[in-house]
Amino acid sequence: MSSKADRRAARETVAAYHEAELARLLQRVGEAIDAFRSGQLDAFEVDQVLFQYSRAAKELWRFCNIGSVELTASLIKRNEPSIVWWDRGAPKGR
């Protein structure tokens, strides 16, 4: 059984990972909005980016918040997720 300190450390590891990965996703949104403002993307293209961001952020949240925080932290420390969250948010092919 984990100690309180171990669980706290695991929560901190997961929170740091979640924040860093969320920042990467938000970077893409910022780039899309900048491209819209400069005329490189239209509103529909930016909407697609926002949709993909939303799906990716939900997948990331699910990974960080469902299940054992200790297990999730150990996967992060071992670099096991190696998940490209942006790709996880991509629309499924029809």
Short mmCIF file of N, CA and C in Angstrom, two decimals:
data_model
loop_
_atom_site.label_atom_id
_atom_site.label_comp_id
_atom_site.label_asym_id
_atom_site.label_seq_id
_atom_site.Cartn_x
_atom_site.Cartn_y
_atom_site.Cartn_z
N MET A 1 0.83 -1.18 0.00
CA MET A 1 0.00 0.00 0.00
C MET A 1 0.88 1.25 0.00
N SER A 2 0.50 2.24 -0.76
CA SER A 2 1.27 3.47 -0.88
C SER A 2 1.08 4.36 0.34
N SER A 3 2.11 5.11 0.61
CA SER A 3 2.01 6.08 1.68
C SER A 3 1.39 7.36 1.14
N LYS A 4 0.99 8.23 2.05
CA LYS A 4 0.42 9.52 1.65
C LYS A 4 1.41 10.30 0.81
N ALA A 5 2.67 10.27 1.21
CA ALA A 5 3.71 11.00 0.48
C ALA A 5 3.88 10.44 -0.93
N ASP A 6 3.80 9.13 -1.08
CA ASP A 6 3.91 8.51 -2.41
C ASP A 6 2.75 8.93 -3.30
N ARG A 7 1.55 8.94 -2.75
CA ARG A 7 0.38 9.35 -3.54
C ARG A 7 0.47 10.83 -3.92
N ARG A 8 0.93 11.65 -2.99
CA ARG A 8 1.08 13.08 -3.28
C ARG A 8 2.11 13.27 -4.40
N ALA A 9 3.22 12.58 -4.33
CA ALA A 9 4.26 12.68 -5.37
C ALA A 9 3.71 12.20 -6.71
N ALA A 10 2.91 11.13 -6.69
CA ALA A 10 2.32 10.62 -7.93
C ALA A 10 1.36 11.65 -8.51
N ARG A 11 0.53 12.26 -7.66
CA ARG A 11 -0.40 13.29 -8.14
C ARG A 11 0.36 14.46 -8.75
N GLU A 12 1.47 14.86 -8.13
CA GLU A 12 2.27 15.96 -8.66
C GLU A 12 2.88 15.60 -10.01
N THR A 13 3.34 14.37 -10.15
CA THR A 13 3.90 13.92 -11.43
C THR A 13 2.85 13.96 -12.52
N VAL A 14 1.67 13.44 -12.22
CA VAL A 14 0.59 13.41 -13.20
C VAL A 14 0.13 14.83 -13.53
N ALA A 15 0.02 15.68 -12.53
CA ALA A 15 -0.41 17.06 -12.77
C ALA A 15 0.59 17.81 -13.65
N ALA A 16 1.87 17.63 -13.41
CA ALA A 16 2.90 18.28 -14.22
C ALA A 16 2.84 17.79 -15.67
N TYR A 17 2.69 16.48 -15.83
CA TYR A 17 2.57 15.90 -17.17
C TYR A 17 1.34 16.45 -17.89
N HIS A 18 0.22 16.45 -17.17
CA HIS A 18 -1.03 16.93 -17.75
C HIS A 18 -0.89 18.38 -18.22
N GLU A 19 -0.31 19.21 -17.37
CA GLU A 19 -0.14 20.62 -17.73
C GLU A 19 0.78 20.80 -18.94
N ALA A 20 1.87 20.07 -18.97
CA ALA A 20 2.82 20.18 -20.09
C ALA A 20 2.18 19.72 -21.41
N GLU A 21 1.46 18.61 -21.36
CA GLU A 21 0.83 18.10 -22.58
C GLU A 21 -0.32 19.00 -23.02
N LEU A 22 -1.06 19.54 -22.06
CA LEU A 22 -2.13 20.47 -22.38
C LEU A 22 -1.56 21.73 -23.04
N ALA A 23 -0.43 22.20 -22.55
CA ALA A 23 0.22 23.36 -23.16
C ALA A 23 0.60 23.08 -24.61
N ARG A 24 1.06 21.86 -24.90
CA ARG A 24 1.38 21.50 -26.29
C ARG A 24 0.14 21.55 -27.18
N LEU A 25 -0.96 21.05 -26.65
CA LEU A 25 -2.21 21.09 -27.42
C LEU A 25 -2.66 22.53 -27.65
N LEU A 26 -2.56 23.35 -26.62
CA LEU A 26 -2.97 24.76 -26.74
C LEU A 26 -2.08 25.53 -27.71
N GLN A 27 -0.84 25.12 -27.81
CA GLN A 27 0.08 25.75 -28.77
C GLN A 27 -0.48 25.61 -30.19
N ARG A 28 -1.01 24.46 -30.50
CA ARG A 28 -1.59 24.24 -31.83
C ARG A 28 -2.80 25.13 -32.06
N VAL A 29 -3.61 25.30 -31.02
CA VAL A 29 -4.78 26.18 -31.13
C VAL A 29 -4.31 27.61 -31.39
N GLY A 30 -3.33 28.05 -30.64
CA GLY A 30 -2.79 29.40 -30.82
C GLY A 30 -2.25 29.61 -32.23
N GLU A 31 -1.55 28.62 -32.75
CA GLU A 31 -1.01 28.71 -34.10
C GLU A 31 -2.14 28.79 -35.13
N ALA A 32 -3.20 28.04 -34.92
CA ALA A 32 -4.34 28.07 -35.84
C ALA A 32 -5.03 29.44 -35.82
N ILE A 33 -5.19 29.99 -34.64
CA ILE A 33 -5.83 31.30 -34.54
C ILE A 33 -4.95 32.37 -35.18
N ASP A 34 -3.66 32.29 -34.96
CA ASP A 34 -2.74 33.23 -35.61
C ASP A 34 -2.83 33.09 -37.13
N ALA A 35 -2.92 31.86 -37.62
CA ALA A 35 -3.03 31.63 -39.07
C ALA A 35 -4.35 32.17 -39.60
N PHE A 36 -5.40 32.07 -38.83
CA PHE A 36 -6.70 32.65 -39.22
C PHE A 36 -6.59 34.17 -39.31
N ARG A 37 -5.98 34.77 -38.32
CA ARG A 37 -5.85 36.23 -38.30
C ARG A 37 -5.00 36.74 -39.45
N SER A 38 -4.05 35.93 -39.90
CA SER A 38 -3.21 36.36 -41.02
C SER A 38 -3.78 35.94 -42.38
N GLY A 39 -4.93 35.26 -42.36
CA GLY A 39 -5.57 34.86 -43.61
C GLY A 39 -5.10 33.54 -44.17
N GLN A 40 -4.28 32.82 -43.46
CA GLN A 40 -3.77 31.54 -43.95
C GLN A 40 -4.78 30.41 -43.78
N LEU A 41 -5.66 30.53 -42.79
CA LEU A 41 -6.71 29.54 -42.56
C LEU A 41 -8.05 30.24 -42.55
N ASP A 42 -9.09 29.52 -42.94
CA ASP A 42 -10.43 30.10 -42.84
C ASP A 42 -11.10 29.62 -41.55
N ALA A 43 -12.26 30.12 -41.29
CA ALA A 43 -12.96 29.82 -40.04
C ALA A 43 -13.24 28.33 -39.89
N PHE A 44 -13.56 27.65 -40.98
CA PHE A 44 -13.86 26.23 -40.90
C PHE A 44 -12.61 25.41 -40.55
N GLU A 45 -11.48 25.82 -41.08
CA GLU A 45 -10.24 25.12 -40.78
C GLU A 45 -9.86 25.30 -39.30
N VAL A 46 -10.07 26.50 -38.78
CA VAL A 46 -9.79 26.73 -37.36
C VAL A 46 -10.78 25.95 -36.51
N ASP A 47 -12.02 25.89 -36.94
CA ASP A 47 -13.02 25.11 -36.20
C ASP A 47 -12.60 23.64 -36.13
N GLN A 48 -12.03 23.12 -37.19
CA GLN A 48 -11.55 21.73 -37.20
C GLN A 48 -10.42 21.55 -36.18
N VAL A 49 -9.53 22.53 -36.11
CA VAL A 49 -8.45 22.48 -35.12
C VAL A 49 -9.03 22.49 -33.71
N LEU A 50 -10.01 23.35 -33.48
CA LEU A 50 -10.64 23.43 -32.16
C LEU A 50 -11.33 22.12 -31.80
N PHE A 51 -11.97 21.51 -32.77
CA PHE A 51 -12.62 20.22 -32.55
C PHE A 51 -11.60 19.16 -32.18
N GLN A 52 -10.50 19.12 -32.92
CA GLN A 52 -9.46 18.13 -32.63
C GLN A 52 -8.83 18.41 -31.26
N TYR A 53 -8.62 19.68 -30.94
CA TYR A 53 -8.10 20.03 -29.62
C TYR A 53 -9.02 19.49 -28.52
N SER A 54 -10.30 19.72 -28.68
CA SER A 54 -11.27 19.29 -27.67
C SER A 54 -11.21 17.78 -27.44
N ARG A 55 -11.17 17.04 -28.53
CA ARG A 55 -11.10 15.58 -28.42
C ARG A 55 -9.79 15.14 -27.78
N ALA A 56 -8.69 15.77 -28.20
CA ALA A 56 -7.37 15.40 -27.67
C ALA A 56 -7.29 15.73 -26.18
N ALA A 57 -7.79 16.89 -25.78
CA ALA A 57 -7.75 17.29 -24.37
C ALA A 57 -8.58 16.33 -23.52
N LYS A 58 -9.69 15.85 -24.05
CA LYS A 58 -10.51 14.88 -23.31
C LYS A 58 -9.76 13.56 -23.14
N GLU A 59 -9.09 13.12 -24.19
CA GLU A 59 -8.31 11.88 -24.09
C GLU A 59 -7.19 12.02 -23.06
N LEU A 60 -6.52 13.16 -23.09
CA LEU A 60 -5.45 13.43 -22.12
C LEU A 60 -6.02 13.45 -20.70
N TRP A 61 -7.15 14.12 -20.51
CA TRP A 61 -7.78 14.18 -19.19
C TRP A 61 -8.11 12.76 -18.71
N ARG A 62 -8.67 11.98 -19.60
CA ARG A 62 -9.04 10.60 -19.24
C ARG A 62 -7.81 9.81 -18.78
N PHE A 63 -6.72 9.92 -19.52
CA PHE A 63 -5.50 9.22 -19.16
C PHE A 63 -5.00 9.65 -17.78
N CYS A 64 -5.07 10.95 -17.50
CA CYS A 64 -4.52 11.47 -16.25
C CYS A 64 -5.44 11.29 -15.05
N ASN A 65 -6.72 11.06 -15.28
CA ASN A 65 -7.67 11.07 -14.17
C ASN A 65 -8.45 9.80 -13.95
N ILE A 66 -8.35 8.85 -14.83
CA ILE A 66 -9.09 7.60 -14.66
C ILE A 66 -8.08 6.54 -14.22
N GLY A 67 -8.38 5.87 -13.16
CA GLY A 67 -7.51 4.80 -12.71
C GLY A 67 -6.58 5.23 -11.59
N SER A 68 -5.63 4.39 -11.32
CA SER A 68 -4.69 4.60 -10.22
C SER A 68 -3.68 5.69 -10.55
N VAL A 69 -3.60 6.70 -9.70
CA VAL A 69 -2.65 7.78 -9.93
C VAL A 69 -1.22 7.26 -9.84
N GLU A 70 -1.00 6.27 -9.00
CA GLU A 70 0.35 5.71 -8.88
C GLU A 70 0.77 5.00 -10.18
N LEU A 71 -0.16 4.25 -10.77
CA LEU A 71 0.13 3.56 -12.03
C LEU A 71 0.38 4.58 -13.14
N THR A 72 -0.46 5.58 -13.22
CA THR A 72 -0.30 6.61 -14.25
C THR A 72 1.04 7.30 -14.09
N ALA A 73 1.41 7.65 -12.87
CA ALA A 73 2.70 8.32 -12.62
C ALA A 73 3.86 7.41 -13.02
N SER A 74 3.74 6.12 -12.73
CA SER A 74 4.84 5.22 -13.10
C SER A 74 4.97 5.10 -14.62
N LEU A 75 3.85 5.13 -15.33
CA LEU A 75 3.90 5.10 -16.79
C LEU A 75 4.56 6.37 -17.33
N ILE A 76 4.22 7.49 -16.74
CA ILE A 76 4.80 8.76 -17.16
C ILE A 76 6.31 8.76 -16.91
N LYS A 77 6.71 8.32 -15.75
CA LYS A 77 8.14 8.30 -15.40
C LYS A 77 8.93 7.38 -16.32
N ARG A 78 8.31 6.29 -16.76
CA ARG A 78 8.97 5.37 -17.68
C ARG A 78 8.81 5.82 -19.13
N ASN A 79 8.13 6.94 -19.31
CA ASN A 79 7.83 7.47 -20.64
C ASN A 79 7.01 6.48 -21.45
N GLU A 80 6.19 5.72 -20.75
CA GLU A 80 5.36 4.71 -21.39
C GLU A 80 4.24 5.29 -22.24
N PRO A 81 3.63 6.38 -21.82
CA PRO A 81 2.51 6.78 -22.65
C PRO A 81 2.93 7.05 -24.08
N SER A 82 4.07 7.71 -24.27
CA SER A 82 4.55 8.10 -25.60
C SER A 82 3.39 8.27 -26.58
N ILE A 83 2.36 8.91 -26.08
CA ILE A 83 1.15 9.12 -26.86
C ILE A 83 1.20 10.52 -27.44
N VAL A 84 0.90 10.63 -28.71
CA VAL A 84 0.76 11.95 -29.33
C VAL A 84 -0.71 12.31 -29.17
N TRP A 85 -0.99 13.14 -28.17
CA TRP A 85 -2.38 13.43 -27.83
C TRP A 85 -3.10 14.12 -28.97
N TRP A 86 -2.39 14.93 -29.74
CA TRP A 86 -3.03 15.58 -30.87
C TRP A 86 -3.59 14.54 -31.84
N ASP A 87 -2.82 13.51 -32.10
CA ASP A 87 -3.29 12.46 -33.01
C ASP A 87 -4.48 11.71 -32.43
N ARG A 88 -4.51 11.57 -31.11
CA ARG A 88 -5.64 10.90 -30.47
C ARG A 88 -6.95 11.67 -30.67
N GLY A 89 -6.83 12.96 -30.89
CA GLY A 89 -8.02 13.78 -31.09
C GLY A 89 -8.48 13.88 -32.53
N ALA A 90 -7.72 13.26 -33.43
CA ALA A 90 -8.07 13.35 -34.86
C ALA A 90 -9.41 12.66 -35.12
N PRO A 91 -10.20 13.25 -36.00
CA PRO A 91 -11.49 12.62 -36.34
C PRO A 91 -11.25 11.23 -36.92
N LYS A 92 -12.13 10.34 -36.60
CA LYS A 92 -12.03 8.98 -37.11
C LYS A 92 -12.45 8.95 -38.58
N GLY A 93 -11.78 8.12 -39.36
CA GLY A 93 -12.14 7.98 -40.78
C GLY A 93 -13.51 7.36 -40.93
N ARG A 94 -14.16 7.72 -41.98
CA ARG A 94 -15.51 7.19 -42.21
C ARG A 94 -15.48 5.99 -43.10
#
